[in-house]
CSV table of C-alpha atoms in Angstrom, one decimal:
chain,number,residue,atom,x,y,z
W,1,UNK,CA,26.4,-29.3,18.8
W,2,UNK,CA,22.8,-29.7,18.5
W,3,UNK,CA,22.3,-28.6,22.0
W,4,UNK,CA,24.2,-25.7,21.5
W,5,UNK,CA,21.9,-24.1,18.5
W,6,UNK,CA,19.2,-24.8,20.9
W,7,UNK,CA,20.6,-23.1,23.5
W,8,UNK,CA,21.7,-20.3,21.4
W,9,UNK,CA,18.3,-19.7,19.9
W,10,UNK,CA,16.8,-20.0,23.5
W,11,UNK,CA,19.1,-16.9,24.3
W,12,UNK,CA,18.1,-14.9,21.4
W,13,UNK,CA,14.6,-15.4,21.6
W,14,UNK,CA,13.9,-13.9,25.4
W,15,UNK,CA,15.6,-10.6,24.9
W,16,UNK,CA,13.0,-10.4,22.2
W,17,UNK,CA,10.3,-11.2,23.9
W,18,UNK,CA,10.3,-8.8,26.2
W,19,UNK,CA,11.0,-5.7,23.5
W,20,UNK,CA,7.5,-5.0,23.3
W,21,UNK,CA,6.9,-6.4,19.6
W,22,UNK,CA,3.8,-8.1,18.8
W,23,UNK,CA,2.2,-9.4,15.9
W,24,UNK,CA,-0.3,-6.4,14.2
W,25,UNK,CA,-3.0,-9.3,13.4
W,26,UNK,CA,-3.2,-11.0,16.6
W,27,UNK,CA,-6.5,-12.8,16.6
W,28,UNK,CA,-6.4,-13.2,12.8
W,29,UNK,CA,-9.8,-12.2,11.2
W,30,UNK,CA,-11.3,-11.5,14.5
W,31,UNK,CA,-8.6,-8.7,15.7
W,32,UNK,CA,-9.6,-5.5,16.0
W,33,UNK,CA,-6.8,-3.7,13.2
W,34,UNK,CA,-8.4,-6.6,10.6
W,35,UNK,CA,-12.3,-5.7,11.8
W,36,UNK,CA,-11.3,-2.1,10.5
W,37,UNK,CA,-9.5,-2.5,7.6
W,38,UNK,CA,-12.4,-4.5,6.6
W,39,UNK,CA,-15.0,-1.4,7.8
W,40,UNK,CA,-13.2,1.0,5.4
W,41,UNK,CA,-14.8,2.4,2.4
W,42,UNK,CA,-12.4,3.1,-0.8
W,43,UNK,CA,-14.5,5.4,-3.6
W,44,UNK,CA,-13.8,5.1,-6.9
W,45,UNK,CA,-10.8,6.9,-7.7
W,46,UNK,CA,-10.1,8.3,-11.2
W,47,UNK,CA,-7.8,7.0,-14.0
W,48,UNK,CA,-6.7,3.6,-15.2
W,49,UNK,CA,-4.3,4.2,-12.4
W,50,UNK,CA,-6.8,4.8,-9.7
W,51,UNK,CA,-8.7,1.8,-10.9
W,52,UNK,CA,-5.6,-0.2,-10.2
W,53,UNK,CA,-5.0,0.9,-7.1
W,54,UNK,CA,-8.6,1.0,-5.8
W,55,UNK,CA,-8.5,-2.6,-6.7
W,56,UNK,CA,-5.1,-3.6,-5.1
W,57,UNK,CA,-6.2,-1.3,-1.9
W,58,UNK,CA,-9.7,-3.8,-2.0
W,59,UNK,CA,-7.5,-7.1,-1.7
W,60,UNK,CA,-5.0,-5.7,0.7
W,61,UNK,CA,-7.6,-4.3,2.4
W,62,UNK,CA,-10.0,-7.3,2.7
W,63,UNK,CA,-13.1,-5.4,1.8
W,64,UNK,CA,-16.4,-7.0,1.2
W,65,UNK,CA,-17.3,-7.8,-2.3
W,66,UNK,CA,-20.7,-7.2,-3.1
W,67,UNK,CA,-22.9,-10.5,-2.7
W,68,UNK,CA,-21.0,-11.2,0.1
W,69,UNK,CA,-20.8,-10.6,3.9
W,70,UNK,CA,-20.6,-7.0,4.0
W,71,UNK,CA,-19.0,-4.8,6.7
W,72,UNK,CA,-21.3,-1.6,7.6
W,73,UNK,CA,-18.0,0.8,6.7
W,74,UNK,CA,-16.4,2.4,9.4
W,75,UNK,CA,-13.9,4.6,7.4
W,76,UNK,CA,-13.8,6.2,4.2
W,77,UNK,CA,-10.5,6.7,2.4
W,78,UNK,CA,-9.9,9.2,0.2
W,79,UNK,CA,-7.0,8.9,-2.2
W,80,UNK,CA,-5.6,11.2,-4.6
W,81,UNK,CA,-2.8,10.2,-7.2
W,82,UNK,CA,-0.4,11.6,-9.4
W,83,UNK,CA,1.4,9.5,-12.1
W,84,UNK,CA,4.2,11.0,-14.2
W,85,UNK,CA,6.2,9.4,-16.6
W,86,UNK,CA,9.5,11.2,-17.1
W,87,UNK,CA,12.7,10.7,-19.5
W,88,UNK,CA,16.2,9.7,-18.0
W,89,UNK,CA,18.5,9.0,-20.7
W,90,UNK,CA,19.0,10.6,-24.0
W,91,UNK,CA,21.3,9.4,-26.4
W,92,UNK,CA,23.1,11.3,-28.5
W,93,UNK,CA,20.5,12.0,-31.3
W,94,UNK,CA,17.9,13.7,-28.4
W,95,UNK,CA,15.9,9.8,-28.1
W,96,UNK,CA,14.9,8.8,-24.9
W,97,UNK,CA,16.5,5.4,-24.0
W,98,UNK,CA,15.1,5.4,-20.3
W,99,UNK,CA,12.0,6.6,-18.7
W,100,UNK,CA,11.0,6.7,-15.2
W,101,UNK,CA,7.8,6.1,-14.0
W,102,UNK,CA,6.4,7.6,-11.1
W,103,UNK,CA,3.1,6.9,-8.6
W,104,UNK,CA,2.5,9.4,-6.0
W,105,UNK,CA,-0.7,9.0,-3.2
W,106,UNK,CA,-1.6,11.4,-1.2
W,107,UNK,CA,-4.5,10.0,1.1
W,108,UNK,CA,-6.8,10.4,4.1
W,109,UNK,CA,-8.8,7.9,6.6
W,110,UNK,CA,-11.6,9.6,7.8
W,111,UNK,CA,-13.7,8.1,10.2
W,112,UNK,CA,-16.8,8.1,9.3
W,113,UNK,CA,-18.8,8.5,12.7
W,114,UNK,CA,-17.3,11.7,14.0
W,115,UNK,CA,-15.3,13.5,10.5
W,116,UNK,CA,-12.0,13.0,12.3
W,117,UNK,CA,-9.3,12.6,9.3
W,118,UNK,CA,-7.3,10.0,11.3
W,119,UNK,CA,-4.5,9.8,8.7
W,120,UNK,CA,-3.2,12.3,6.2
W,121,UNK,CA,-0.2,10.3,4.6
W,122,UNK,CA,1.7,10.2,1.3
W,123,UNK,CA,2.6,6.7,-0.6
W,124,UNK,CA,4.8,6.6,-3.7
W,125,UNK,CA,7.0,4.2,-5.8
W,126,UNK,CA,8.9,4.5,-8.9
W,127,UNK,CA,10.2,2.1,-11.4
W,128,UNK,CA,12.5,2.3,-14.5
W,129,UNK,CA,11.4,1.5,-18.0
W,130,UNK,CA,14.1,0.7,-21.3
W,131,UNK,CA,12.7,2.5,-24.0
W,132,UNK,CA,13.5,0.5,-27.0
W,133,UNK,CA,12.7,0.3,-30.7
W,134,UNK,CA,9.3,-1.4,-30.8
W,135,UNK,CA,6.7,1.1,-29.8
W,136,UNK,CA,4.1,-2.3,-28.7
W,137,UNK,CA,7.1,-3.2,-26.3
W,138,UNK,CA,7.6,-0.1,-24.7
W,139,UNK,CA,3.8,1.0,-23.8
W,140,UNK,CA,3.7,-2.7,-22.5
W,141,UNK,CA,6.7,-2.2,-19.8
W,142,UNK,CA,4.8,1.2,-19.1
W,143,UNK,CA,1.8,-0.1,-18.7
W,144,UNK,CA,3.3,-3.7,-16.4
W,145,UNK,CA,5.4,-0.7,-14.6
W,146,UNK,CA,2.1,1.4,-13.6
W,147,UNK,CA,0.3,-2.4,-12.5
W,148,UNK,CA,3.4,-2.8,-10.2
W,149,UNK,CA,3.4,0.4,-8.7
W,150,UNK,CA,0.0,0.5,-8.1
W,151,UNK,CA,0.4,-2.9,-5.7
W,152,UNK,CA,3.3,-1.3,-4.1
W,153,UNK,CA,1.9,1.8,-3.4
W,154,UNK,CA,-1.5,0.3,-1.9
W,155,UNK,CA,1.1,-2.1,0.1
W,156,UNK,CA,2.1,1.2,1.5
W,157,UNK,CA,-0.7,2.6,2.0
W,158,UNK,CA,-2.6,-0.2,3.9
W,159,UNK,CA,0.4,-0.6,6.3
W,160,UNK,CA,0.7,2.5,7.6
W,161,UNK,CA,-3.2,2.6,7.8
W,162,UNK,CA,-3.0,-0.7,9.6
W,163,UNK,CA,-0.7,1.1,12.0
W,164,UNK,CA,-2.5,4.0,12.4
W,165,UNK,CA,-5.5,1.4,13.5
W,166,UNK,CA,-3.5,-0.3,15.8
W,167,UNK,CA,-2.4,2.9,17.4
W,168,UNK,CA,-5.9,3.9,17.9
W,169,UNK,CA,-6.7,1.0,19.4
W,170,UNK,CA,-4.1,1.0,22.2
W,171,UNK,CA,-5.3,4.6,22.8
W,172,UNK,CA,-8.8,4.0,23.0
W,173,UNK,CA,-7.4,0.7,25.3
W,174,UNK,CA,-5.5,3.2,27.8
């Protein structure tokens, strides 16, 4: 039997091998997509929501603190965001019992040595917040919601930039 799931796993791992996937960090710290996501320069952007998302984009994005190693940056990004908080259900005395939230990025990675706007992308995430009778309890879930989206979206936004690194790579390999 124990043969068997060996054998089996044997057979699903060649097909897979050969379909062209491979790992976007290859090389760890030293590849080249982790070398520029570390080169990339994210201003400050406005907003209690831009600070969380400038922050979350610094720790997805490995950048330098100051004090430390520093990374001559490469790439600026340059990120726009729009938060909106909307009602979804209203009971039957016109009270809001639901409220949506909603984080919206639009962004670009420029490079920095020619202009070139490498990536002109959108990110967004939305959550659901119960609106209930304690006012304290409510701006709290708002304010957790915004904190979550604001990792999501920066997950987002520093995968596809990742991508779009990896892609400029293999063209600049070819």
């Amino acid at each position: 039997m124990l043969k068997r799931a060996a054998l089996l796993a044997l057979a699903v791992c060649v097909p897979l091998s050969a379909c062209g996937l491979q790992p976007m960090y290859a090389g760890g710290s030293n590849s080249t997509v982790a070398q520029g996501l570390a080169a990339i320069d994210v201003p400050a952007i406005p907003g209690r929501d831009g600070w969380l998302v400038r922050n979350a984009l610094k720790d997805r994005l490995h950048v330098a603190r100051a004090g430390q190693d520093s990374v001559a940056p490469a790439y600026r990004l340059d990120v726009r965001l729009d938060d909106a908080l909307e009602g979804l259900g209203v009971l039957n005395d016109d009270t809001i019992s639901r409220e949506r939230r909603i984080l919206r990025s639009r962004y670009q990675l420029i490079d920095l040595a020619t202009g070139e706007i490498l990536l002109d992308a959108t990110a967004g995430s939305d959550a659901g917040v119960d609106v209930v009778s304690s006012e304290y309890a409510t701006i709290a879930a708002e304010q957790t919601a915004l904190e979550n989206l604001a990792k999501d979206v920066a997950e987002r936004m520093a995968t596809r930039i990742a991508l779009t690194l990896r892609e400029r790579e293999r063209g600049a390999a070819q």
